[in-house]
Amino acid sequence: MRRIRRLGAAIVLAAAVTCAGTGCTVIPVSGPYTMSEPGAGDPLTKPFQRMIATSPQPSWGPEQTIRGLQAAMAAYADDPTVLPQYLTAEALKAWTPSGAVTVLDEPLQFDPPEPGGAEPVQRITLSAKQVARIEEDDTYVPQSGNWERPFHLVKVEGVGYRVSQLPDGLILTRSDVDRAYRPTKLYYLNGSTQDRVVVDNVRLRLKPAETYAKVILERLLKQPSGALQGAASTAFPAGTKIESVRFGEDEHVVVNLSGPLDLLDLSGEDALMAQIRYSLNNNDVAKGRGISVLVDGEPYTSYQPDADDQRWLDNSGNTAFYVSKGAVHHMTKEGPGGAVAGPAGEQRQGYSDFAISKLATHVAARTSTGISMAPLTTQGGQWQEVIRGDDLTPPSWHRDGSLWTFDQKNRVVLRYDPAGKRGPIVVSAPELDRLRLDVTRLRIARDGVRVAVITGKNTVQVGALTTMGGLKLANFRPLTTTEEGNEILDVAWRDDEHLLVLAQSKAGQILNEINVGDGEVAEIPLKDRLKVLAALNEQVLAEAFGEKGKGPKILQLNEDLSWTSKIDSDVESPLFPLG
């Protein structure tokens, strides 16, 4: 299936371009190539075009001066000496480049200077559509709406206009960001189970003097973005440094580290290598190559490419299930399959919203009095109510074997651990509690870290299971909101980065795939009315309303975005383990 792809391809190296009247020049940085151009340069980096800004000119008017200032902002990371020349001494003393980067769409609009053009002080307003904000933790946050900012300029005799007041932070255009930044996937460790890597999507600025590979690994040494703060950890000890990233023999990638790593202690080397190789390979840097890690030039650990080694991205099987007349069944390639072993495979009434555990060893379902679970085994067993309550959201399994739900009546998150031999515990969710949010659906991602919740009828929020200071649901931020009068019906984790969101509008249903890292949306066309979603990577299933007299059916999404019927009638929820 066609998936969302963020900007990752190389920018074509072009001839130098002069920005007329703004004092900026875009020049290509020579030398690097991407892996898609084999044998043509260094695949450890990415080509990009560097912005070269020039000083303000005495002949420039207010608009030209502000355009030059914006160009100097685009070049600031590579050359911080030009931008201060656009500011008065007082403005320079008060200004700092730190803070979020504002990303504007083009063209930029300038209101004419206010009356009094002959005066030494001018006020000019810059306006545009804002498309994003890049936070200080490198998170790319899409924005929409109008943006404007007034600038005050002072004319200095023989020198020209200077900006007398400038709010903190940088203002870049979309083309500035496309030119110098790259969407980057960083991989950290699952904070609770330490058995899986978790992807963190950021935007990193390329550096002319460093390879993209080194830029990635230097950022990997820092804390994850705010979305994963307290939820993901690292195998790199504090104080580790990236000394170099280069090619060795047989085109191995050689990463030389320095710092407190102990060459005699290899207890964390597997996890450390997982962070390095996924962060390099999944950004199309050194993909398919072996990797050697040195510490102060001495061998520490190495990795040889192995297509079957996916344990650090383990999703625990891809078997699909479905429910028919209250009994759970396996789904085959052709469609209908046999009932599962044990009590879950027996027909019964009053059970709904089924969920399958990580290794498909247990099934959970909601009843009128709470949530019950049963083993998927031929060795007996029975349904057992493990969480009591008459207003609980559908159950969701965590990869550690625990079962989660939200008690809507008491507004608390509940977690039941079968290994704990005791009843459910309340998990702190301070942000949900503070806002008194009405949670109608809670789904934990297969990475064991991210959590999606539907709040009310109109909003999907994404948070994380944090472990610092005790287990909490935190770091929530809105992912998508429907218009008033519409309703979000269901959500399903497709993979670590994408959430499927089914919404009902006045005009009909909408199914979107949303990247939780940068908010990009791809709409999936619908023909039938859907009720329930289930997904696992390329597999997307849905329960759809059937024809009159036939009952619900299960549909499968094809690669060409069309839908085909897997089971035609008398079925309910499609299921995958976790998600």
C-alpha angles and dihedrals in degrees: 000000000000107000134195110274120192121209105293106133120104119267108242111250107241137178117283113283123208117208102222115232096359103082096238134123128191113212129179118243104228130221112036126099135178128248089257087073101059118205094009107110136304117344091192091081143042128236118240141164118249123219115227113195126197133211123272115270127225091232095056121109125218096276094048090048093053091047089052090048090054091050089051088053090053090052096040097100091055098034117017094175099082103055096060088060089068093058135075116242091256093050092047091051092053099041128090128180091218121107133060119332113237113220117203132190120235143283100054113214124216123198112218114262112273119258114293098063092160091058120099091241119066131181118206128174124218116203135177144138111283112224103175150346124226108210125215089256088059094253114150109220117188115226134185134195141059121314129192138167132183120226125201116211130191121205113224117199112254093000106065133225123343128187110246098192130027127176115231120269136042129286115212134174123234089253090052090056094044089050100050109018132069129202102242135191115215121190124216132169125271103259098216107038102019088210100107142040121242123211121233115193115213140154114241126194114230119234122217093218097046136059119247087242091061092045089055095048094045089055090046089062089063128075118283119259122282092268090067101031109138091004102076130045138191138233091216112101116231110270096036114143134195105233097176146337115208146141119274131182117324087017091286114163108242117203114191115199133184132194138065099338110130115223089206095052111070097164093115101032096100093054092043091052090048090056092048099045097045092045091052101036098043091053090055092250115134089345114183094011130119118254128214122192121204130188112211088340095308121115113262108162140334141201133210118201111263119174091199095054101095099131093120090057095039116160094177103242135326102237113141123217135188139187127242122180090341095309124113116233136186114245117225131202088263094046124251118064139173128288118269121252122270132018093325089067093057121095114250141154131235097039121113143152094047121196130191123218126236099272094028090250096127140028128206130197140178122245134179091270103038144296122319132189136199135186121252095226141116090225096088121261131150143221112283127189107232103167119038123208140108097223106048128139118240112287122261126196124223119214089245090067098258124131122226137195140153119243102219095189095054095027096230136127113240128202125190120193112195089201091055095069092216139088126280120294129216114249117209115247103171096174094051090045095048093052093042089228120187103229112201099170134022123188126176116210121237091250087070092232114072122069128194121202132182108220116199113328100301114044138067117198128188123209139153141244103247123196104190110109092004133319113310142162103233147136092067121174131167114263101181139350130197126216120271109279093031124099136212106227105184145348131204132183109238096181138329093292107032133067123191113220122192115197135178116221131178089258095049140280126328125199115194132181108213127194104225090203101059104004097243112160132210118185118221113211118241133204103168128048109257130210109176134022132210125176143170117177107296093001116089121173131176139187107233133189107260131217118287111291095010103082126216124338135198121241131194125213113232130212091257089055093253122126129233130189117253098176119014106205150357096035136118139192119005111220142197125184110273119342 
